[in-house]
Coordinates of C-alpha atoms and ligand atoms in Angstrom, one line a residue:
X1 CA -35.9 35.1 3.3
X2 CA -36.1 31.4 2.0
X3 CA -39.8 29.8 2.4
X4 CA -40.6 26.2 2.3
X5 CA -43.9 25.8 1.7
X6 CA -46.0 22.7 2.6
X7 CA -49.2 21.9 0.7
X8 CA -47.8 24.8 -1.7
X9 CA -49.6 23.5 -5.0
X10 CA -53.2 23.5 -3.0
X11 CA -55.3 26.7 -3.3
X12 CA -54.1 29.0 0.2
X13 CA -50.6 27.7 -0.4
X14 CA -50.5 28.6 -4.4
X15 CA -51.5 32.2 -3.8
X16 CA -49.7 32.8 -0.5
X17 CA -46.0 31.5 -3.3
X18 CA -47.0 34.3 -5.3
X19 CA -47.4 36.9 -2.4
X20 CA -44.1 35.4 -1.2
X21 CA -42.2 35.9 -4.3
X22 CA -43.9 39.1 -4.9
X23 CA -42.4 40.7 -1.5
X24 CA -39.0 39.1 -2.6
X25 CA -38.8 36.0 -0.6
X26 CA -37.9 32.4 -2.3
X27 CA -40.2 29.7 -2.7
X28 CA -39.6 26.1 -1.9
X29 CA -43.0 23.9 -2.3
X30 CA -43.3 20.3 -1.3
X31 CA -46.5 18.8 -2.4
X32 CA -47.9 15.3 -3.1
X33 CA -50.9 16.6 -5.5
X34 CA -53.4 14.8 -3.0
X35 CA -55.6 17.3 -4.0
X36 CA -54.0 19.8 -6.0
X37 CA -51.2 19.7 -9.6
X38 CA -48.0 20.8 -10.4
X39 CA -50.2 23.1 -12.7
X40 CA -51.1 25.6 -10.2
X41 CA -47.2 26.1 -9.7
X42 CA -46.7 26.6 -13.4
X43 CA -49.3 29.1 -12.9
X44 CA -47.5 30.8 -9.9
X45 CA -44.5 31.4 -11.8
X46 CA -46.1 32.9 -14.9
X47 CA -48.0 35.5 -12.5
X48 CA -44.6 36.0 -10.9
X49 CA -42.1 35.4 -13.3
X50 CA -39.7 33.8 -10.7
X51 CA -38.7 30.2 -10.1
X52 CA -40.3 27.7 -7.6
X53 CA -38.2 24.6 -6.3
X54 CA -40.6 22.0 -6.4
X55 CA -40.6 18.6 -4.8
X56 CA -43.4 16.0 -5.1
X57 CA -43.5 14.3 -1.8
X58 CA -45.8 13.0 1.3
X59 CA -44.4 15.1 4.3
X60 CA -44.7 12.1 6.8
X61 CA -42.4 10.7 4.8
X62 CA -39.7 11.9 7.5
X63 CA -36.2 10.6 5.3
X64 CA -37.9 12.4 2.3
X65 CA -38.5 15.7 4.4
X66 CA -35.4 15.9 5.7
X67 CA -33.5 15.2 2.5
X68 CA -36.0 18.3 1.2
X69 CA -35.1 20.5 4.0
X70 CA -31.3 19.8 4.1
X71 CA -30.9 20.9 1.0
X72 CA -33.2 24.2 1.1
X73 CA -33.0 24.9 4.4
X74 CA -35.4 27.5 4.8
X75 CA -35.6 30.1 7.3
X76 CA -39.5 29.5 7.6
X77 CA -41.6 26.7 6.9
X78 CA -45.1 27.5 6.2
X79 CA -47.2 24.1 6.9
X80 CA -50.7 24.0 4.6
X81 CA -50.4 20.2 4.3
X82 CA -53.0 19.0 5.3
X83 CA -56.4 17.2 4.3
X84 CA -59.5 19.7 5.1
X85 CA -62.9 18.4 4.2
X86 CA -65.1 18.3 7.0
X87 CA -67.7 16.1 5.8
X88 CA -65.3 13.4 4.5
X89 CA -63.6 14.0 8.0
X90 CA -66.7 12.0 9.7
X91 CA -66.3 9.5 7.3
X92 CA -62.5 8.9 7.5
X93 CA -61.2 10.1 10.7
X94 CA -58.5 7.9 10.8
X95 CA -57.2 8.8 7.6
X96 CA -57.7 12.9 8.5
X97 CA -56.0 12.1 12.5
X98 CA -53.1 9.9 10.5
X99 CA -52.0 12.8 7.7
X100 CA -52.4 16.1 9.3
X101 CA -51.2 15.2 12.5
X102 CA -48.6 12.9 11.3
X103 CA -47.1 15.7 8.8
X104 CA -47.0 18.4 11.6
X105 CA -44.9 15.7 13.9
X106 CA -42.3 14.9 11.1
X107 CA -41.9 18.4 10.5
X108 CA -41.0 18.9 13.9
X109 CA -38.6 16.3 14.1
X110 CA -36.9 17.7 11.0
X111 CA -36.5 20.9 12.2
X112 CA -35.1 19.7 15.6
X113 CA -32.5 17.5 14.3
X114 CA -31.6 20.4 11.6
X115 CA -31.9 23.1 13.8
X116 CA -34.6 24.8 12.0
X117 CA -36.5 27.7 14.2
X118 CA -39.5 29.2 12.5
X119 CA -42.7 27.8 11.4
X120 CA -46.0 29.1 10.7
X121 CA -49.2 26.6 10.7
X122 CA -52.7 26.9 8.8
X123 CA -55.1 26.9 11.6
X124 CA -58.9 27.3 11.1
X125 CA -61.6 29.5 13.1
X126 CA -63.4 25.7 13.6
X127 CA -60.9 25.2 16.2
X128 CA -63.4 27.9 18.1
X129 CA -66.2 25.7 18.3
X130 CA -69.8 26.4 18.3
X131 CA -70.4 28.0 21.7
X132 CA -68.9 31.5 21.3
X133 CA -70.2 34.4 20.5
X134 CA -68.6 36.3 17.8
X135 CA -66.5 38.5 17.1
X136 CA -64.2 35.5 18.1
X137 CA -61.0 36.8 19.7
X138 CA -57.7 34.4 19.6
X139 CA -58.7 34.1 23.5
X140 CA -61.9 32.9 23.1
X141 CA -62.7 29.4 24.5
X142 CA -61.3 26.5 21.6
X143 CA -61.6 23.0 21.5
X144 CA -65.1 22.1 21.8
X145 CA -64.9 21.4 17.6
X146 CA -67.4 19.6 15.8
X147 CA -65.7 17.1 13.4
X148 CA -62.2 15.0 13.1
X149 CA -61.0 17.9 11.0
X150 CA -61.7 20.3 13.7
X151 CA -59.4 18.5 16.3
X152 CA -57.0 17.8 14.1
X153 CA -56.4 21.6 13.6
X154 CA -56.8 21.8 17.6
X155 CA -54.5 19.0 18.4
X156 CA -51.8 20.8 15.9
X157 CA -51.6 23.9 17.5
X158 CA -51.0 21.7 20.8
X159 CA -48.4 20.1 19.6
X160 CA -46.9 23.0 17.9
X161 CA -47.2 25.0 21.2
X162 CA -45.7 22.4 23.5
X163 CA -42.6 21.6 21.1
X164 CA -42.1 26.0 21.0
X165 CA -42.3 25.8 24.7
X166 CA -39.9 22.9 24.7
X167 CA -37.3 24.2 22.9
X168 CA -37.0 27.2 25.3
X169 CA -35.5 25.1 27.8
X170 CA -32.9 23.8 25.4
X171 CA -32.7 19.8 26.4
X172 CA -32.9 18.2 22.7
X173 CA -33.5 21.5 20.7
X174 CA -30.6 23.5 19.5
X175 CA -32.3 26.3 19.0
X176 CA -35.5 28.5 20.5
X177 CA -38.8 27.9 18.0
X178 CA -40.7 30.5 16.7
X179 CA -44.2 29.5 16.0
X180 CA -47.5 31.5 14.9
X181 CA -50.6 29.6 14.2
X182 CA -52.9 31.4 11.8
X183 CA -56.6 30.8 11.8
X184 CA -58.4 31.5 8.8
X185 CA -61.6 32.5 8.2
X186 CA -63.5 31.9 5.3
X187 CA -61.1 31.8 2.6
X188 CA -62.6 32.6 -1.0
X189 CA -61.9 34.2 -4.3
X190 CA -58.8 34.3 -6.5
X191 CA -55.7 35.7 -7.8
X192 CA -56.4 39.1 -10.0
X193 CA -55.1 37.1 -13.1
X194 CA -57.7 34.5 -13.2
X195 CA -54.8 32.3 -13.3
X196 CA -55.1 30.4 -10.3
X197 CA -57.9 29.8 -8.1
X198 CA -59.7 27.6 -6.1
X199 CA -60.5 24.2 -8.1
X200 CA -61.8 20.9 -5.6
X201 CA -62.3 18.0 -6.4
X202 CA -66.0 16.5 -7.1
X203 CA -69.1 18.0 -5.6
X204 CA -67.9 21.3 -3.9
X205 CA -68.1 21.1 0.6
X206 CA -68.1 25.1 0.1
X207 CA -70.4 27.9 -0.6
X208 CA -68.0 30.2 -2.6
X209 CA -67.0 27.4 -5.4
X210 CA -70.5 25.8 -5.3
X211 CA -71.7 29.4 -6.1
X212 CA -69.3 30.0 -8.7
X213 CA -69.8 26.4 -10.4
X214 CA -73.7 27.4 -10.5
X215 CA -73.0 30.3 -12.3
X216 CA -70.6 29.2 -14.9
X217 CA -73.5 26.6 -15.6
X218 CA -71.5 23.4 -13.9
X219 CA -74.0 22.7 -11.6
X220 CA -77.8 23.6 -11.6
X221 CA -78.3 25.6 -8.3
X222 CA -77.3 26.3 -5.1
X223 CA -79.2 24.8 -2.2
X224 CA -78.6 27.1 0.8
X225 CA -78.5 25.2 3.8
X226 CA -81.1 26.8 6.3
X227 CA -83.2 30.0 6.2
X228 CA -84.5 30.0 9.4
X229 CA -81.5 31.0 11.9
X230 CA -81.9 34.0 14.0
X231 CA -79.9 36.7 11.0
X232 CA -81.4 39.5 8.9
X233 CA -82.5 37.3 6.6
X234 CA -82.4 34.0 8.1
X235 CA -78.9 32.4 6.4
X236 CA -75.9 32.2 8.4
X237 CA -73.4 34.5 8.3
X238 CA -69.8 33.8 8.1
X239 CA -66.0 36.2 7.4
X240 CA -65.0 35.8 4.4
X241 CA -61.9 36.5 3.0
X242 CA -59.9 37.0 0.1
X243 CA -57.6 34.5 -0.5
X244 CA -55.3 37.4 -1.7
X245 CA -55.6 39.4 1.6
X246 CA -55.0 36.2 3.5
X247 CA -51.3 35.2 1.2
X248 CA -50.3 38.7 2.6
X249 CA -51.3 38.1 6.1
X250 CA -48.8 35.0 6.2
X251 CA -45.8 37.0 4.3
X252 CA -46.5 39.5 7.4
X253 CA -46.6 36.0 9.6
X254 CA -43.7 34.6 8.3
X255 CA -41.5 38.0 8.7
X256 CA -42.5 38.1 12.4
X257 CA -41.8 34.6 13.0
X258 CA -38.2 35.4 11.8
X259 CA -37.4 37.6 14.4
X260 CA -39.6 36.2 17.5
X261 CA -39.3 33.3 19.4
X262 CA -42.2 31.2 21.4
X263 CA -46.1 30.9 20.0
X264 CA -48.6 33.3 18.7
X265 CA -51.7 33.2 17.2
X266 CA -53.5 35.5 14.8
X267 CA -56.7 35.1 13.6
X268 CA -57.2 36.2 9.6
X269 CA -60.6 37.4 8.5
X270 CA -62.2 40.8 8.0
X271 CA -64.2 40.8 11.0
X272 CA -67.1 41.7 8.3
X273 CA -70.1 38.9 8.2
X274 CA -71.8 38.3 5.3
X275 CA -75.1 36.1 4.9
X276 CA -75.5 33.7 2.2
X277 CA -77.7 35.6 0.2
X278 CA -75.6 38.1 0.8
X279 CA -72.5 36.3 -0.8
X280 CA -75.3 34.7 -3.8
X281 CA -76.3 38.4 -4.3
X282 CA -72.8 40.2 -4.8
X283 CA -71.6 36.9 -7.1
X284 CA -75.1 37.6 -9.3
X285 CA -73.5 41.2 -9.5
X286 CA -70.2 40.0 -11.1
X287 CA -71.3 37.2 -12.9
X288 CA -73.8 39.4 -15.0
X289 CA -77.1 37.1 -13.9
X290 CA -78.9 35.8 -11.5
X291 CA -77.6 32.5 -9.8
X292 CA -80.1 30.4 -8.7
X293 CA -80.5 29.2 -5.6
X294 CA -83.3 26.8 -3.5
X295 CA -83.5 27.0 0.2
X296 CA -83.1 24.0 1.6
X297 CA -82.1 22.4 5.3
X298 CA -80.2 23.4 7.6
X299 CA -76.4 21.3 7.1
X300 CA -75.8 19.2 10.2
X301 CA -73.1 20.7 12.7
X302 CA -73.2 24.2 11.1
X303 CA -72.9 27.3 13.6
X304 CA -75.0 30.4 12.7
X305 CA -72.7 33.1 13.1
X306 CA -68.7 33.2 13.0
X307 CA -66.3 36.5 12.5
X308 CA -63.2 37.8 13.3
X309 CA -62.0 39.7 15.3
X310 CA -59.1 40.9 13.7
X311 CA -57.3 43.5 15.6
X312 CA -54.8 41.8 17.0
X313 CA -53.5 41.0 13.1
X314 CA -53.4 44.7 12.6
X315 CA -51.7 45.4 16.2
X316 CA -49.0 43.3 16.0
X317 CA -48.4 42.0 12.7
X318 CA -49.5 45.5 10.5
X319 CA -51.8 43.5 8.4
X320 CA -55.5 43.6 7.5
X321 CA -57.7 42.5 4.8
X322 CA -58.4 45.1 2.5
X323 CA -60.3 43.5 -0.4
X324 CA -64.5 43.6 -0.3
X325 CA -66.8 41.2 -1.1
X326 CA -67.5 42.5 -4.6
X327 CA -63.4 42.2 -5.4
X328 CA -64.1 38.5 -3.9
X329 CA -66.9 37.9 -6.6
X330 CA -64.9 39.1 -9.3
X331 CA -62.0 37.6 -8.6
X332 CA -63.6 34.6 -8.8
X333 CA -65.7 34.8 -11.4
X334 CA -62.6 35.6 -13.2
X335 CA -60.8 32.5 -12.1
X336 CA -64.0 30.0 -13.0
X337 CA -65.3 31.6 -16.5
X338 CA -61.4 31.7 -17.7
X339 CA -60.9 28.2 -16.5
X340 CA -64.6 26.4 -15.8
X341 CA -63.1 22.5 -15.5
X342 CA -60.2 24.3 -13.1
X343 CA -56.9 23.2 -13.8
X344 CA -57.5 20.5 -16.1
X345 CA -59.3 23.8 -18.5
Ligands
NAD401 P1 -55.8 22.4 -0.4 O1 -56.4 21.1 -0.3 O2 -56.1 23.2 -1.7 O3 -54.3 22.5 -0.1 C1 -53.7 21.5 0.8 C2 -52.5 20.9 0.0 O4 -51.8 20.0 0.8 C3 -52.9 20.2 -1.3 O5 -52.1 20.7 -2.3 C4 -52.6 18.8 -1.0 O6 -52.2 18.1 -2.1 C5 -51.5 18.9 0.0 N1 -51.3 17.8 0.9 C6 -52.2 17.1 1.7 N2 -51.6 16.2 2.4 C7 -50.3 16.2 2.1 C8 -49.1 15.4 2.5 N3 -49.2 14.4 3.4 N4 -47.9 15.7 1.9 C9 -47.8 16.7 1.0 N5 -48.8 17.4 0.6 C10 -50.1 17.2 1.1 O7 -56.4 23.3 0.8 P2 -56.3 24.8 1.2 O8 -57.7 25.4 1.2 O9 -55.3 25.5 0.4 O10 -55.9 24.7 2.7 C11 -54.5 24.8 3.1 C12 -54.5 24.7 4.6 O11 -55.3 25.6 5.2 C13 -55.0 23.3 5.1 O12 -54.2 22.9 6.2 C14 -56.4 23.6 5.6 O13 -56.8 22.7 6.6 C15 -56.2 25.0 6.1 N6 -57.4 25.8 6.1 C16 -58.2 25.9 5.0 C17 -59.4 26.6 5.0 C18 -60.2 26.8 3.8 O14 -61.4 27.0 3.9 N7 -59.7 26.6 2.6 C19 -59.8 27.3 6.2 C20 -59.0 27.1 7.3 C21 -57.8 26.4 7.3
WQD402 C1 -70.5 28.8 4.4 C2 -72.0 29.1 4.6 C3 -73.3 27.1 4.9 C4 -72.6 25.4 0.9 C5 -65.8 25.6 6.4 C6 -65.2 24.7 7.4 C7 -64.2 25.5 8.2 C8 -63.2 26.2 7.3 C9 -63.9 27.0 6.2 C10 -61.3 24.8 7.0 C11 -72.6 28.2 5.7 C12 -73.6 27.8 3.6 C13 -72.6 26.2 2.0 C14 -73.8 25.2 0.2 C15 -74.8 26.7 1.7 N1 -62.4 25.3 6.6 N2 -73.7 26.9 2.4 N3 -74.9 25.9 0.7 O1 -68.9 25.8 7.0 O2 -68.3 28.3 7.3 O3 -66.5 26.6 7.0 O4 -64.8 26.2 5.5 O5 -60.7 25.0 8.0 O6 -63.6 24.5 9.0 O7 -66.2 24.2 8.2 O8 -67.9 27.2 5.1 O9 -68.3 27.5 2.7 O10 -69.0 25.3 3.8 O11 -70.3 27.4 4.3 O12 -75.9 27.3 2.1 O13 -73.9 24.4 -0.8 O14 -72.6 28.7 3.4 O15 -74.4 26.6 5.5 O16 -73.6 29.0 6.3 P1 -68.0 27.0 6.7 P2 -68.8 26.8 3.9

């Protein structure tokens, strides 16, 4: 099968291009290195040995996109484009409603006019909001979401929905669309090799990197945020999953969307929660010393619990995570001691 991945370069889409290649699909990626480098592609096809097409472009940029796409052509599109800090979400929600919802639209547009059928979308579990109760199922209520971010990944799977539903009844589409939105978890760790891996930009939004950065001596500790919340130990506990496990839950996403038509969604986690110490703990055990950590406030807008549940994955798609939290640790421990700038080394 031919892939096109959006966002490719960035740190799902990097590992989900080796997965890809591994199970003996192509790889297109189109990327404009807003926060990612050609580097990590390099890096793909090392680990692989196989060739990426690579285009360096904005996909808004709708005569760009469907110059990309008419030559490639791909039988899926897998759509990580996107911009996904929460905190600078608040701060620029025009910029976060203007790119992710604007890339999702030309995309569709392009696949309309070229008769393109399959895509499958990076959704997120904030699109459940903070009033469920986990184990969240895909059914649970969604939409109540607490930053720009959040209801930019909402408003997405709308649109994505409505245009599947759309092409059903024919009218403009010349073809039936086959969508499945995905909605991660907690997405953490690395590729085995060490060679790619998670590498943001500035002060890390996330627990795993900010971990990691402590303990490759980056950054001086970890403040966790809150240790007063109703949990065996008073830190929140969240699904975390291996980026690995989650690459191979989209080549299992992208081979269903093939051969299905309409929307469905799957959510990818473990449907394992793990506290913060918890997560400090294990990366101490990998790393080979302690990392140090204060306790500090609890971070505005953060929900206490959130897991999977990830049966229906397993049901319908045959996929589930299969990598532990101490294979999460050393992947990437691996990843940050081999390369502690990131890709800059
Ligand atoms: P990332 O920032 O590493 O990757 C996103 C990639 O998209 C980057 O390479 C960036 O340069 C590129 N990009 C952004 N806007 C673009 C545009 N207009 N045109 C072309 N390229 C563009 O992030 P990631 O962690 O790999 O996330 C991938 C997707 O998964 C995102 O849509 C994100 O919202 C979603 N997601 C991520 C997480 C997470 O915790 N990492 C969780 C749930 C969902
Ligand atoms: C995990 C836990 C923090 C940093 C975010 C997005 C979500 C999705 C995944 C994209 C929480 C605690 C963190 C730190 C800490 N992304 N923490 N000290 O908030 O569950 O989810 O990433 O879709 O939309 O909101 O992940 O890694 O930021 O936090 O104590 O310096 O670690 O309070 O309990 P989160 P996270």
């Amino acid at each position: 099968m031919k892939t096109l991945l959006t966002g490719g370069a960035g740190y799902i889409g990097s590992h989900t291009a080796v997965a890809m290649l591994e199970a003996g699909h192509e790889v297109a990626v189109v990327d404009n290195y807003a926060n990612s480098s050609a580097e990590a592609i390099a890096r793909v096809e090392k680990i692989t040995g196989k060739k990426v097409a690579l285009y360096e472009a904005d996909v808004a940029d709708k005569e760009r996109m469907m110059e990309i796409l008419k030559a490639e052509m791909p039988d899926c599109i897998i759509h990580f484009a996107g911009l996904k800090a929460v905190g600078e979400s608040v701060a620029m929600p025009v910029e976060y409603y203007r790119n992710n919802i604007d890339t999702t639209l030309t995309l569709l547009e392009c696949m309309r006019e070229l008769g393109l059928t399959s895509i499958v979308f990076s959704s997120s579990a904030t699109v459940y909001g903070e009033d469920n109760v986990p184990p969240f199922t895909e059914t649970a209520p969604k939409g109540m979401c607490t930053n720009p971010y959040g209801w930019t990944k909402w408003m997405q799977e709308q649109m994505l929905t409505d245009a599947a539903k759309a092409s059903e009844k024919g009218e403009d589409w010349k073809t039936p669309l086959s969508v499945v939105l995905l909605r991660y978890f907690n997405p953490v760790g690395a590729h085995e090799s060490g060679l790619i891996g998670e590498d943001p930009q500035g002060i890390p939004n996330n627990l795993m990197p900010y971990i990691s950065q402590v303990a490759v001596g980056r950054r001086d500790h970890l403040t966790v945020f809150g240790d007063d919340y109703d949990t065996p130990d008073g830190t929140c506990r969240r699904d975390y999953i291996h980026v690995m496990d989650l690459a191979e839950g989209h080549v299992k996403a992208a081979e269903y969307a093939a051969e299905h038509k309409g929307t469905e969604v799957f959510n990818l986690g473990t449907g394992e929660p793990y506290s913060v110490l918890e997560m400090v703990k294990a990366f101490g055990r990998a790393c080979g010393h302690d990392v140090a950590y204060e306790i500090g406030a609890r971070r505005a807008g953060d929900v206490q619990d959130s897991w999977a549940d990830a049966s229906k994955a397993k049901a319908v798609l045959g996929w589930e995570a299969s990598r532990g939290i101490d294979e999460i640790c050393r992947d990437a421990w691996n990843w940050q001691s081999h390369n502690p700038q990131g890709y800059t080394k």
